[in-house]
């Protein structure tokens, strides 16, 4: 997670990067925190050591991140996927929060992000039973946006990322911020924030360029400014 944090921060501050893709292997995206490492830790150790504090970089990235999930996304693995902006899954992917099975509970957003995405009943079922759900069901519940064959998943993620990066990076960041507001605010606050960000696009070159290109029937030349 420390390495992932460093990489995400580095890419997020690189103006030439418009989207990141996070993936694992065909067998597993991530099976969660290392149970063998946690087995003998005490409350005072994890509390004083501020355990999990380096798990926030993904969610704080201004650049969009697509999670391409093949295989298992369990516990911290499911939580990492949910820190990304879009999750697409391979047909054999499985999602779950199995912490209850090993005597603990999700500790990196599994009770919070999952509940906001799939609703209370399904989140409770997953968190209280530890049962896994398939990629197809994850799509049904809105956890993933698309399901693809295992072999083509990363290519599909790249296509999706290219679709995002053809737009103004600056505007994409504002759009991402606006969507994320929906998770943090009341509807009224979110609508006000969205409207202000919309107004802010009128201060950018790319908003003028995008509208001019449409009117002049040509492709826009965005400069991310
Ligand atoms: C750093 C702190 C961060 C804290 C984050 C906290 C937040 C989070 O909410 C808490 C967690 O994620 S709690 C975690 C929540 N996640 C879980 O509870 C998932 C636990 N894992 C499983 O349920 C099963 O292993 C799978 C279904 C992933 C694969 O089943 P399969 O295909 O039958 O294969 P297999 O034979 O079973 O495994 C192959 C080898 O991998 C090994 N290994 C696997 N996962 C491991 C792990 N997390 N750990 C360590 N090792 C793990 C396994 O022991 C075995 O090693 P061996 O030396 O060869 O014996």
XYZ file of N, CA, C and O in Angstrom, residues 14 19 21 41 53 68 70 76 87 102 121-122 127 137 150-151 157 160 167 169 177 192 207:
92
model
N 1.464 14.310 -12.273
C 2.047 14.380 -13.618
C 0.975 14.903 -14.584
O -0.020 14.214 -14.843
N -5.608 9.571 -16.792
C -6.386 8.498 -16.160
C -5.420 7.389 -15.746
O -4.415 7.163 -16.423
N -5.069 3.216 -14.408
C -5.768 1.921 -14.338
C -5.067 1.088 -13.274
O -3.837 0.998 -13.267
N -1.049 -8.904 15.989
C -1.000 -7.493 16.377
C -1.988 -7.215 17.511
O -3.027 -7.868 17.623
N -3.468 4.269 7.754
C -3.454 5.692 7.411
C -2.893 5.945 6.012
O -3.141 6.996 5.431
N -9.599 -2.420 -12.745
C -9.916 -3.545 -13.633
C -9.734 -4.806 -12.799
O -8.613 -5.243 -12.537
N -10.013 -8.615 -12.014
C -10.143 -10.033 -12.349
C -9.952 -10.829 -11.058
O -9.184 -10.436 -10.194
N -9.815 -5.851 2.123
C -9.100 -4.657 1.670
C -9.026 -4.576 0.148
O -8.942 -3.481 -0.416
N -15.300 0.843 -11.515
C -14.835 -0.547 -11.426
C -15.394 -1.301 -12.620
O -16.610 -1.296 -12.844
N -13.000 -13.842 9.886
C -11.746 -13.929 10.661
C -11.821 -13.063 11.921
O -10.801 -12.667 12.483
N -29.260 -3.097 2.661
C -29.601 -4.505 2.804
C -28.497 -5.406 2.237
O -28.045 -6.348 2.897
N -28.048 -5.107 1.016
C -27.012 -5.939 0.393
C -25.681 -5.784 1.135
O -24.948 -6.754 1.347
N -21.458 -7.881 4.591
C -20.564 -7.628 5.732
C -20.850 -8.594 6.890
O -19.931 -9.038 7.580
N -23.479 -10.236 -10.387
C -24.293 -9.639 -9.317
C -23.743 -8.263 -8.935
O -24.515 -7.342 -8.640
N -12.387 -12.308 -19.227
C -11.160 -12.156 -18.424
C -9.999 -11.602 -19.262
O -9.336 -10.638 -18.879
N -9.790 -12.201 -20.447
C -8.609 -11.857 -21.257
C -8.670 -10.427 -21.792
O -7.626 -9.809 -22.008
N -10.317 -1.706 -20.154
C -10.007 -0.615 -19.212
C -9.232 0.492 -19.927
O -9.477 1.686 -19.703
N -11.575 2.465 -22.076
C -12.364 3.360 -21.223
C -11.531 4.579 -20.809
O -11.992 5.728 -20.872
N -10.833 14.033 -23.392
C -11.447 15.287 -22.931
C -10.416 16.139 -22.184
O -9.302 15.690 -21.912
N -8.397 17.484 -19.350
C -8.074 16.897 -18.025
C -8.604 17.771 -16.897
O -9.044 17.279 -15.863
N -14.847 15.638 -9.243
C -15.105 16.278 -7.943
C -16.609 16.429 -7.717
O -17.109 16.176 -6.610
N -25.589 22.729 -5.171
C -24.900 24.033 -5.138
C -23.443 23.913 -5.541
O -22.913 24.729 -6.295
N -13.448 25.129 -21.869
C -14.909 25.258 -22.015
C -15.213 26.067 -23.279
O -16.024 25.676 -24.113
